[in-house]
């Protein structure tokens, strides 16, 4: 019987699947053609990051960005401070507020280079935070919120410092006169008259005149007074006139203050009042009359809901009422605050 011949299909025949092609990298190991969508996405992300970085830089430069700066990098003596000191009770109240609610208002600083910042305004807040840090050791009190300012001149920096204190709390007449004199000594302003005009541009002419009168007291008795910031306006103006009328009064007062060394502001003022009375044309300053007690309100005052007002500083609340009306109230709204606010508003354009 004839042997049947077996047929074999070729490996590359029309019906057999060819072996899989060998995978070879087209652009070399680790490289692959990037899809157009990936290129577009990366370009958009880069542009967005660049825009954010530029906006942050611009906001920081223009003072629109609040920075957190270590207290040890703040130079408090960059400007001659306008405040001679701070009342212990006032400082305790500020520390209590900072510990309970944190820092609500940033300070103002100028960049000095090498990571240092000169303090323009906010000396009370920096002082309170330093005390809290030293007392508690907590990290949350080791830094301060700040806005970067770029004053073109030293004069602008001094004006910013004075305006901040005038609006927030106010200075005594002696402190106002002192900072004007110190600014002239530092070469910031050529004359004391110009210093008064620039530093207290928002004040009325009458108020600037009173500050100018206290300049005479600063020059004559600045180092001899133990409680200069407590010197009241009326007694201070009388003392200024007496110093002008009697050139020898300053020497006598210095000697008497050194000999007596008054322990309180009241004792120092009594000594000054006696000296002014003895001076030619002097008179005893009458104590201001106490305002009459307000009539009793038969209806108990309704407590204000806390949700409709904002505490803009310790003891001072701002409430928006009817259109065209703004209400300020709180323990900090006293006669002195109203006078300072009225003077500031009168100087606005």
PDB file of N, CA and C in Angstrom, residues 190-285:
ATOM      1  N   UNK A 190      14.196 119.690  58.603  1.00  0.00           N
ATOM      2  CA  UNK A 190      15.153 120.768  58.867  1.00  0.00           C
ATOM      3  C   UNK A 190      14.753 121.666  60.028  1.00  0.00           C
ATOM      4  N   UNK A 191      13.452 121.841  60.271  1.00  0.00           N
ATOM      5  CA  UNK A 191      12.991 122.724  61.340  1.00  0.00           C
ATOM      6  C   UNK A 191      11.865 122.056  62.119  1.00  0.00           C
ATOM      7  N   UNK A 192      11.661 122.533  63.347  1.00  0.00           N
ATOM      8  CA  UNK A 192      10.579 121.991  64.160  1.00  0.00           C
ATOM      9  C   UNK A 192       9.217 122.388  63.600  1.00  0.00           C
ATOM     10  N   UNK A 193       9.131 123.562  62.991  1.00  0.00           N
ATOM     11  CA  UNK A 193       7.869 123.984  62.389  1.00  0.00           C
ATOM     12  C   UNK A 193       7.457 123.027  61.276  1.00  0.00           C
ATOM     13  N   UNK A 194       8.405 122.655  60.429  1.00  0.00           N
ATOM     14  CA  UNK A 194       8.098 121.717  59.348  1.00  0.00           C
ATOM     15  C   UNK A 194       7.777 120.338  59.913  1.00  0.00           C
ATOM     16  N   UNK A 195       8.475 119.946  60.968  1.00  0.00           N
ATOM     17  CA  UNK A 195       8.190 118.651  61.597  1.00  0.00           C
ATOM     18  C   UNK A 195       6.757 118.606  62.106  1.00  0.00           C
ATOM     19  N   UNK A 196       6.300 119.679  62.746  1.00  0.00           N
ATOM     20  CA  UNK A 196       4.920 119.727  63.228  1.00  0.00           C
ATOM     21  C   UNK A 196       3.933 119.659  62.071  1.00  0.00           C
ATOM     22  N   UNK A 197       4.224 120.360  60.987  1.00  0.00           N
ATOM     23  CA  UNK A 197       3.311 120.375  59.840  1.00  0.00           C
ATOM     24  C   UNK A 197       3.211 119.005  59.177  1.00  0.00           C
ATOM     25  N   UNK A 198       4.326 118.301  59.078  1.00  0.00           N
ATOM     26  CA  UNK A 198       4.332 117.004  58.396  1.00  0.00           C
ATOM     27  C   UNK A 198       3.827 115.881  59.297  1.00  0.00           C
ATOM     28  N   UNK A 199       4.292 115.855  60.542  1.00  0.00           N
ATOM     29  CA  UNK A 199       3.911 114.767  61.439  1.00  0.00           C
ATOM     30  C   UNK A 199       2.445 114.854  61.841  1.00  0.00           C
ATOM     31  N   UNK A 200       1.922 116.061  61.961  1.00  0.00           N
ATOM     32  CA  UNK A 200       0.547 116.244  62.438  1.00  0.00           C
ATOM     33  C   UNK A 200      -0.276 116.994  61.397  1.00  0.00           C
ATOM     34  N   UNK A 201      -0.126 116.565  60.153  1.00  0.00           N
ATOM     35  CA  UNK A 201      -0.854 117.213  59.055  1.00  0.00           C
ATOM     36  C   UNK A 201      -2.360 117.076  59.217  1.00  0.00           C
ATOM     37  N   UNK A 202      -2.816 115.990  59.851  1.00  0.00           N
ATOM     38  CA  UNK A 202      -4.249 115.773  60.018  1.00  0.00           C
ATOM     39  C   UNK A 202      -4.825 116.558  61.185  1.00  0.00           C
ATOM     40  N   UNK A 203      -3.978 117.129  62.033  1.00  0.00           N
ATOM     41  CA  UNK A 203      -4.453 117.875  63.197  1.00  0.00           C
ATOM     42  C   UNK A 203      -4.832 119.294  62.797  1.00  0.00           C
ATOM     43  N   UNK A 204      -5.677 119.911  63.606  1.00  0.00           N
ATOM     44  CA  UNK A 204      -6.056 121.295  63.358  1.00  0.00           C
ATOM     45  C   UNK A 204      -4.886 122.223  63.662  1.00  0.00           C
ATOM     46  N   UNK A 205      -4.958 123.449  63.157  1.00  0.00           N
ATOM     47  CA  UNK A 205      -3.889 124.417  63.408  1.00  0.00           C
ATOM     48  C   UNK A 205      -3.774 124.715  64.901  1.00  0.00           C
ATOM     49  N   UNK A 206      -4.912 124.770  65.602  1.00  0.00           N
ATOM     50  CA  UNK A 206      -4.882 125.040  67.041  1.00  0.00           C
ATOM     51  C   UNK A 206      -4.161 123.924  67.794  1.00  0.00           C
ATOM     52  N   UNK A 207      -4.405 122.694  67.373  1.00  0.00           N
ATOM     53  CA  UNK A 207      -3.747 121.577  68.050  1.00  0.00           C
ATOM     54  C   UNK A 207      -2.252 121.593  67.779  1.00  0.00           C
ATOM     55  N   UNK A 208      -1.841 121.889  66.550  1.00  0.00           N
ATOM     56  CA  UNK A 208      -0.407 121.974  66.257  1.00  0.00           C
ATOM     57  C   UNK A 208       0.245 123.092  67.061  1.00  0.00           C
ATOM     58  N   UNK A 209      -0.494 124.184  67.275  1.00  0.00           N
ATOM     59  CA  UNK A 209       0.039 125.282  68.080  1.00  0.00           C
ATOM     60  C   UNK A 209       0.277 124.831  69.522  1.00  0.00           C
ATOM     61  N   UNK A 210      -0.633 124.040  70.068  1.00  0.00           N
ATOM     62  CA  UNK A 210      -0.453 123.531  71.431  1.00  0.00           C
ATOM     63  C   UNK A 210       0.758 122.603  71.509  1.00  0.00           C
ATOM     64  N   UNK A 211       0.917 121.746  70.504  1.00  0.00           N
ATOM     65  CA  UNK A 211       2.089 120.865  70.490  1.00  0.00           C
ATOM     66  C   UNK A 211       3.359 121.700  70.434  1.00  0.00           C
ATOM     67  N   UNK A 212       3.329 122.775  69.643  1.00  0.00           N
ATOM     68  CA  UNK A 212       4.481 123.660  69.575  1.00  0.00           C
ATOM     69  C   UNK A 212       4.803 124.294  70.914  1.00  0.00           C
ATOM     70  N   UNK A 213       3.779 124.608  71.714  1.00  0.00           N
ATOM     71  CA  UNK A 213       4.022 125.160  73.048  1.00  0.00           C
ATOM     72  C   UNK A 213       4.738 124.149  73.935  1.00  0.00           C
ATOM     73  N   UNK A 214       4.387 122.875  73.802  1.00  0.00           N
ATOM     74  CA  UNK A 214       5.044 121.845  74.612  1.00  0.00           C
ATOM     75  C   UNK A 214       6.482 121.608  74.163  1.00  0.00           C
ATOM     76  N   UNK A 215       6.835 122.050  72.954  1.00  0.00           N
ATOM     77  CA  UNK A 215       8.235 121.949  72.537  1.00  0.00           C
ATOM     78  C   UNK A 215       9.139 122.739  73.476  1.00  0.00           C
ATOM     79  N   UNK A 216       8.661 123.905  73.931  1.00  0.00           N
ATOM     80  CA  UNK A 216       9.448 124.688  74.878  1.00  0.00           C
ATOM     81  C   UNK A 216       9.667 123.947  76.183  1.00  0.00           C
ATOM     82  N   UNK A 217       8.656 123.217  76.645  1.00  0.00           N
ATOM     83  CA  UNK A 217       8.798 122.427  77.873  1.00  0.00           C
ATOM     84  C   UNK A 217       9.809 121.306  77.668  1.00  0.00           C
ATOM     85  N   UNK A 218       9.742 120.656  76.507  1.00  0.00           N
ATOM     86  CA  UNK A 218      10.688 119.568  76.236  1.00  0.00           C
ATOM     87  C   UNK A 218      12.124 120.077  76.261  1.00  0.00           C
ATOM     88  N   UNK A 219      12.385 121.184  75.621  1.00  0.00           N
ATOM     89  CA  UNK A 219      13.747 121.709  75.567  1.00  0.00           C
ATOM     90  C   UNK A 219      14.213 122.202  76.937  1.00  0.00           C
ATOM     91  N   UNK A 220      13.302 122.764  77.732  1.00  0.00           N
ATOM     92  CA  UNK A 220      13.700 123.346  79.015  1.00  0.00           C
ATOM     93  C   UNK A 220      13.767 122.317  80.136  1.00  0.00           C
ATOM     94  N   UNK A 221      12.836 121.350  80.142  1.00  0.00           N
ATOM     95  CA  UNK A 221      12.713 120.448  81.291  1.00  0.00           C
ATOM     96  C   UNK A 221      12.635 118.981  80.899  1.00  0.00           C
ATOM     97  N   UNK A 222      12.912 118.653  79.647  1.00  0.00           N
ATOM     98  CA  UNK A 222      12.709 117.283  79.187  1.00  0.00           C
ATOM     99  C   UNK A 222      13.362 116.230  80.055  1.00  0.00           C
ATOM    100  N   UNK A 223      14.612 116.438  80.450  1.00  0.00           N
ATOM    101  CA  UNK A 223      15.296 115.434  81.249  1.00  0.00           C
ATOM    102  C   UNK A 223      15.019 115.515  82.728  1.00  0.00           C
ATOM    103  N   UNK A 224      14.380 116.595  83.182  1.00  0.00           N
ATOM    104  CA  UNK A 224      14.145 116.785  84.614  1.00  0.00           C
ATOM    105  C   UNK A 224      12.799 116.238  85.064  1.00  0.00           C
ATOM    106  N   UNK A 225      11.859 116.093  84.155  1.00  0.00           N
ATOM    107  CA  UNK A 225      10.519 115.620  84.505  1.00  0.00           C
ATOM    108  C   UNK A 225      10.502 114.098  84.599  1.00  0.00           C
ATOM    109  N   UNK A 226       9.933 113.601  85.692  1.00  0.00           N
ATOM    110  CA  UNK A 226       9.821 112.153  85.865  1.00  0.00           C
ATOM    111  C   UNK A 226       8.563 111.605  85.207  1.00  0.00           C
ATOM    112  N   UNK A 227       7.533 112.426  85.089  1.00  0.00           N
ATOM    113  CA  UNK A 227       6.256 111.979  84.518  1.00  0.00           C
ATOM    114  C   UNK A 227       5.805 112.971  83.439  1.00  0.00           C
ATOM    115  N   UNK A 228       6.606 113.167  82.410  1.00  0.00           N
ATOM    116  CA  UNK A 228       6.257 114.195  81.416  1.00  0.00           C
ATOM    117  C   UNK A 228       5.000 113.883  80.624  1.00  0.00           C
ATOM    118  N   UNK A 229       4.765 112.602  80.328  1.00  0.00           N
ATOM    119  CA  UNK A 229       3.594 112.267  79.516  1.00  0.00           C
ATOM    120  C   UNK A 229       2.290 112.452  80.281  1.00  0.00           C
ATOM    121  N   UNK A 230       2.368 112.583  81.618  1.00  0.00           N
ATOM    122  CA  UNK A 230       1.159 112.799  82.417  1.00  0.00           C
ATOM    123  C   UNK A 230       0.821 114.274  82.577  1.00  0.00           C
ATOM    124  N   UNK A 231       1.652 115.155  82.051  1.00  0.00           N
ATOM    125  CA  UNK A 231       1.422 116.594  82.194  1.00  0.00           C
ATOM    126  C   UNK A 231       0.151 116.981  81.443  1.00  0.00           C
ATOM    127  N   UNK A 232      -0.864 117.494  82.145  1.00  0.00           N
ATOM    128  CA  UNK A 232      -2.123 117.816  81.461  1.00  0.00           C
ATOM    129  C   UNK A 232      -1.983 119.028  80.558  1.00  0.00           C
ATOM    130  N   UNK A 233      -2.921 119.147  79.638  1.00  0.00           N
ATOM    131  CA  UNK A 233      -2.843 120.198  78.620  1.00  0.00           C
ATOM    132  C   UNK A 233      -2.828 121.592  79.230  1.00  0.00           C
ATOM    133  N   UNK A 234      -3.761 121.879  80.137  1.00  0.00           N
ATOM    134  CA  UNK A 234      -3.875 123.243  80.657  1.00  0.00           C
ATOM    135  C   UNK A 234      -2.642 123.641  81.456  1.00  0.00           C
ATOM    136  N   UNK A 235      -2.205 122.782  82.361  1.00  0.00           N
ATOM    137  CA  UNK A 235      -1.017 123.097  83.151  1.00  0.00           C
ATOM    138  C   UNK A 235       0.201 123.208  82.247  1.00  0.00           C
ATOM    139  N   UNK A 236       0.281 122.369  81.229  1.00  0.00           N
ATOM    140  CA  UNK A 236       1.411 122.431  80.312  1.00  0.00           C
ATOM    141  C   UNK A 236       1.462 123.743  79.546  1.00  0.00           C
ATOM    142  N   UNK A 237       0.307 124.222  79.089  1.00  0.00           N
ATOM    143  CA  UNK A 237       0.281 125.491  78.359  1.00  0.00           C
ATOM    144  C   UNK A 237       0.653 126.658  79.272  1.00  0.00           C
ATOM    145  N   UNK A 238       0.205 126.605  80.528  1.00  0.00           N
ATOM    146  CA  UNK A 238       0.587 127.648  81.484  1.00  0.00           C
ATOM    147  C   UNK A 238       2.083 127.606  81.757  1.00  0.00           C
ATOM    148  N   UNK A 239       2.629 126.411  81.877  1.00  0.00           N
ATOM    149  CA  UNK A 239       4.068 126.268  82.106  1.00  0.00           C
ATOM    150  C   UNK A 239       4.854 126.793  80.912  1.00  0.00           C
ATOM    151  N   UNK A 240       4.383 126.504  79.707  1.00  0.00           N
ATOM    152  CA  UNK A 240       5.080 126.982  78.509  1.00  0.00           C
ATOM    153  C   UNK A 240       5.120 128.508  78.470  1.00  0.00           C
ATOM    154  N   UNK A 241       3.993 129.147  78.814  1.00  0.00           N
ATOM    155  CA  UNK A 241       3.975 130.615  78.832  1.00  0.00           C
ATOM    156  C   UNK A 241       4.897 131.166  79.916  1.00  0.00           C
ATOM    157  N   UNK A 242       4.888 130.514  81.077  1.00  0.00           N
ATOM    158  CA  UNK A 242       5.737 130.981  82.173  1.00  0.00           C
ATOM    159  C   UNK A 242       7.217 130.846  81.825  1.00  0.00           C
ATOM    160  N   UNK A 243       7.583 129.780  81.131  1.00  0.00           N
ATOM    161  CA  UNK A 243       8.981 129.598  80.722  1.00  0.00           C
ATOM    162  C   UNK A 243       9.405 130.680  79.732  1.00  0.00           C
ATOM    163  N   UNK A 244       8.482 131.101  78.876  1.00  0.00           N
ATOM    164  CA  UNK A 244       8.799 132.177  77.934  1.00  0.00           C
ATOM    165  C   UNK A 244       8.960 133.520  78.650  1.00  0.00           C
ATOM    166  N   UNK A 245       8.099 133.762  79.647  1.00  0.00           N
ATOM    167  CA  UNK A 245       8.116 135.050  80.340  1.00  0.00           C
ATOM    168  C   UNK A 245       9.270 135.169  81.331  1.00  0.00           C
ATOM    169  N   UNK A 246       9.681 134.050  81.900  1.00  0.00           N
ATOM    170  CA  UNK A 246      10.727 134.072  82.932  1.00  0.00           C
ATOM    171  C   UNK A 246      11.865 133.142  82.504  1.00  0.00           C
ATOM    172  N   UNK A 247      12.941 133.671  81.931  1.00  0.00           N
ATOM    173  CA  UNK A 247      14.045 132.815  81.465  1.00  0.00           C
ATOM    174  C   UNK A 247      14.716 132.019  82.579  1.00  0.00           C
ATOM    175  N   UNK A 248      14.594 132.480  83.838  1.00  0.00           N
ATOM    176  CA  UNK A 248      15.251 131.783  84.948  1.00  0.00           C
ATOM    177  C   UNK A 248      14.387 130.669  85.536  1.00  0.00           C
ATOM    178  N   UNK A 249      13.131 130.586  85.111  1.00  0.00           N
ATOM    179  CA  UNK A 249      12.224 129.597  85.703  1.00  0.00           C
ATOM    180  C   UNK A 249      12.696 128.175  85.439  1.00  0.00           C
ATOM    181  N   UNK A 250      13.225 127.906  84.259  1.00  0.00           N
ATOM    182  CA  UNK A 250      13.657 126.544  83.931  1.00  0.00           C
ATOM    183  C   UNK A 250      14.733 126.071  84.899  1.00  0.00           C
ATOM    184  N   UNK A 251      15.713 126.932  85.195  1.00  0.00           N
ATOM    185  CA  UNK A 251      16.770 126.545  86.122  1.00  0.00           C
ATOM    186  C   UNK A 251      16.241 126.285  87.515  1.00  0.00           C
ATOM    187  N   UNK A 252      15.333 127.140  88.000  1.00  0.00           N
ATOM    188  CA  UNK A 252      14.772 126.949  89.339  1.00  0.00           C
ATOM    189  C   UNK A 252      13.962 125.654  89.409  1.00  0.00           C
ATOM    190  N   UNK A 253      13.182 125.410  88.370  1.00  0.00           N
ATOM    191  CA  UNK A 253      12.373 124.189  88.367  1.00  0.00           C
ATOM    192  C   UNK A 253      13.243 122.940  88.324  1.00  0.00           C
ATOM    193  N   UNK A 254      14.287 122.961  87.545  1.00  0.00           N
ATOM    194  CA  UNK A 254      15.191 121.816  87.480  1.00  0.00           C
ATOM    195  C   UNK A 254      15.785 121.522  88.850  1.00  0.00           C
ATOM    196  N   UNK A 255      16.240 122.556  89.515  1.00  0.00           N
ATOM    197  CA  UNK A 255      16.849 122.367  90.830  1.00  0.00           C
ATOM    198  C   UNK A 255      15.831 121.837  91.835  1.00  0.00           C
ATOM    199  N   UNK A 256      14.619 122.379  91.804  1.00  0.00           N
ATOM    200  CA  UNK A 256      13.599 121.941  92.758  1.00  0.00           C
ATOM    201  C   UNK A 256      13.148 120.513  92.468  1.00  0.00           C
ATOM    202  N   UNK A 257      12.999 120.173  91.194  1.00  0.00           N
ATOM    203  CA  UNK A 257      12.616 118.800  90.848  1.00  0.00           C
ATOM    204  C   UNK A 257      13.682 117.805  91.270  1.00  0.00           C
ATOM    205  N   UNK A 258      14.937 118.164  91.115  1.00  0.00           N
ATOM    206  CA  UNK A 258      16.027 117.276  91.524  1.00  0.00           C
ATOM    207  C   UNK A 258      16.075 117.124  93.037  1.00  0.00           C
ATOM    208  N   UNK A 259      15.769 118.199  93.768  1.00  0.00           N
ATOM    209  CA  UNK A 259      15.829 118.144  95.230  1.00  0.00           C
ATOM    210  C   UNK A 259      14.654 117.373  95.819  1.00  0.00           C
ATOM    211  N   UNK A 260      13.463 117.585  95.272  1.00  0.00           N
ATOM    212  CA  UNK A 260      12.261 116.951  95.819  1.00  0.00           C
ATOM    213  C   UNK A 260      12.084 115.532  95.292  1.00  0.00           C
ATOM    214  N   UNK A 261      12.392 115.318  94.022  1.00  0.00           N
ATOM    215  CA  UNK A 261      12.215 114.012  93.366  1.00  0.00           C
ATOM    216  C   UNK A 261      10.806 113.472  93.593  1.00  0.00           C
ATOM    217  N   UNK A 262       9.788 114.104  93.018  1.00  0.00           N
ATOM    218  CA  UNK A 262       8.402 113.658  93.221  1.00  0.00           C
ATOM    219  C   UNK A 262       8.230 112.185  92.848  1.00  0.00           C
ATOM    220  N   UNK A 263       7.492 111.478  93.698  1.00  0.00           N
ATOM    221  CA  UNK A 263       7.306 110.042  93.481  1.00  0.00           C
ATOM    222  C   UNK A 263       6.098 109.729  92.613  1.00  0.00           C
ATOM    223  N   UNK A 264       5.212 110.694  92.441  1.00  0.00           N
ATOM    224  CA  UNK A 264       4.009 110.464  91.641  1.00  0.00           C
ATOM    225  C   UNK A 264       3.818 111.614  90.659  1.00  0.00           C
ATOM    226  N   UNK A 265       3.006 111.361  89.651  1.00  0.00           N
ATOM    227  CA  UNK A 265       2.707 112.411  88.678  1.00  0.00           C
ATOM    228  C   UNK A 265       1.957 113.561  89.335  1.00  0.00           C
ATOM    229  N   UNK A 266       1.085 113.246  90.296  1.00  0.00           N
ATOM    230  CA  UNK A 266       0.326 114.292  90.975  1.00  0.00           C
ATOM    231  C   UNK A 266       1.242 115.213  91.765  1.00  0.00           C
ATOM    232  N   UNK A 267       2.236 114.629  92.452  1.00  0.00           N
ATOM    233  CA  UNK A 267       3.173 115.443  93.224  1.00  0.00           C
ATOM    234  C   UNK A 267       4.015 116.327  92.306  1.00  0.00           C
ATOM    235  N   UNK A 268       4.426 115.782  91.174  1.00  0.00           N
ATOM    236  CA  UNK A 268       5.210 116.573  90.230  1.00  0.00           C
ATOM    237  C   UNK A 268       4.381 117.730  89.669  1.00  0.00           C
ATOM    238  N   UNK A 269       3.122 117.468  89.364  1.00  0.00           N
ATOM    239  CA  UNK A 269       2.269 118.527  88.825  1.00  0.00           C
ATOM    240  C   UNK A 269       1.981 119.601  89.868  1.00  0.00           C
ATOM    241  N   UNK A 270       1.852 119.205  91.138  1.00  0.00           N
ATOM    242  CA  UNK A 270       1.643 120.195  92.197  1.00  0.00           C
ATOM    243  C   UNK A 270       2.853 121.111  92.325  1.00  0.00           C
ATOM    244  N   UNK A 271       4.048 120.543  92.209  1.00  0.00           N
ATOM    245  CA  UNK A 271       5.268 121.349  92.273  1.00  0.00           C
ATOM    246  C   UNK A 271       5.323 122.331  91.106  1.00  0.00           C
ATOM    247  N   UNK A 272       4.976 121.851  89.915  1.00  0.00           N
ATOM    248  CA  UNK A 272       4.989 122.720  88.732  1.00  0.00           C
ATOM    249  C   UNK A 272       3.951 123.826  88.878  1.00  0.00           C
ATOM    250  N   UNK A 273       2.750 123.480  89.373  1.00  0.00           N
ATOM    251  CA  UNK A 273       1.697 124.480  89.541  1.00  0.00           C
ATOM    252  C   UNK A 273       2.132 125.570  90.511  1.00  0.00           C
ATOM    253  N   UNK A 274       2.810 125.182  91.584  1.00  0.00           N
ATOM    254  CA  UNK A 274       3.290 126.184  92.543  1.00  0.00           C
ATOM    255  C   UNK A 274       4.333 127.091  91.914  1.00  0.00           C
ATOM    256  N   UNK A 275       5.220 126.519  91.112  1.00  0.00           N
ATOM    257  CA  UNK A 275       6.252 127.332  90.461  1.00  0.00           C
ATOM    258  C   UNK A 275       5.640 128.280  89.441  1.00  0.00           C
ATOM    259  N   UNK A 276       4.628 127.812  88.716  1.00  0.00           N
ATOM    260  CA  UNK A 276       3.969 128.667  87.731  1.00  0.00           C
ATOM    261  C   UNK A 276       3.241 129.813  88.423  1.00  0.00           C
ATOM    262  N   UNK A 277       2.649 129.545  89.586  1.00  0.00           N
ATOM    263  CA  UNK A 277       1.941 130.582  90.329  1.00  0.00           C
ATOM    264  C   UNK A 277       2.888 131.675  90.793  1.00  0.00           C
ATOM    265  N   UNK A 278       4.097 131.286  91.204  1.00  0.00           N
ATOM    266  CA  UNK A 278       5.077 132.257  91.675  1.00  0.00           C
ATOM    267  C   UNK A 278       5.693 133.049  90.536  1.00  0.00           C
ATOM    268  N   UNK A 279       5.618 132.522  89.317  1.00  0.00           N
ATOM    269  CA  UNK A 279       6.203 133.223  88.176  1.00  0.00           C
ATOM    270  C   UNK A 279       5.397 134.478  87.870  1.00  0.00           C
ATOM    271  N   UNK A 280       6.012 135.486  87.236  1.00  0.00           N
ATOM    272  CA  UNK A 280       5.287 136.718  86.896  1.00  0.00           C
ATOM    273  C   UNK A 280       4.062 136.414  86.045  1.00  0.00           C
ATOM    274  N   UNK A 281       2.907 136.920  86.497  1.00  0.00           N
ATOM    275  CA  UNK A 281       1.669 136.714  85.744  1.00  0.00           C
ATOM    276  C   UNK A 281       1.098 135.324  85.913  1.00  0.00           C
ATOM    277  N   UNK A 282       1.648 134.538  86.853  1.00  0.00           N
ATOM    278  CA  UNK A 282       1.162 133.177  87.029  1.00  0.00           C
ATOM    279  C   UNK A 282      -0.156 133.137  87.759  1.00  0.00           C
ATOM    280  N   UNK A 283      -0.873 132.046  87.598  1.00  0.00           N
ATOM    281  CA  UNK A 283      -2.133 131.862  88.292  1.00  0.00           C
ATOM    282  C   UNK A 283      -2.309 130.389  88.578  1.00  0.00           C
ATOM    283  N   UNK A 284      -3.064 130.111  89.598  1.00  0.00           N
ATOM    284  CA  UNK A 284      -3.280 128.722  89.986  1.00  0.00           C
ATOM    285  C   UNK A 284      -4.248 128.081  89.010  1.00  0.00           C
ATOM    286  N   UNK A 285      -3.866 126.984  88.366  1.00  0.00           N
ATOM    287  CA  UNK A 285      -4.801 126.332  87.440  1.00  0.00           C
ATOM    288  C   UNK A 285      -5.938 125.680  88.187  1.00  0.00           C
TER     289      UNK A 285
END
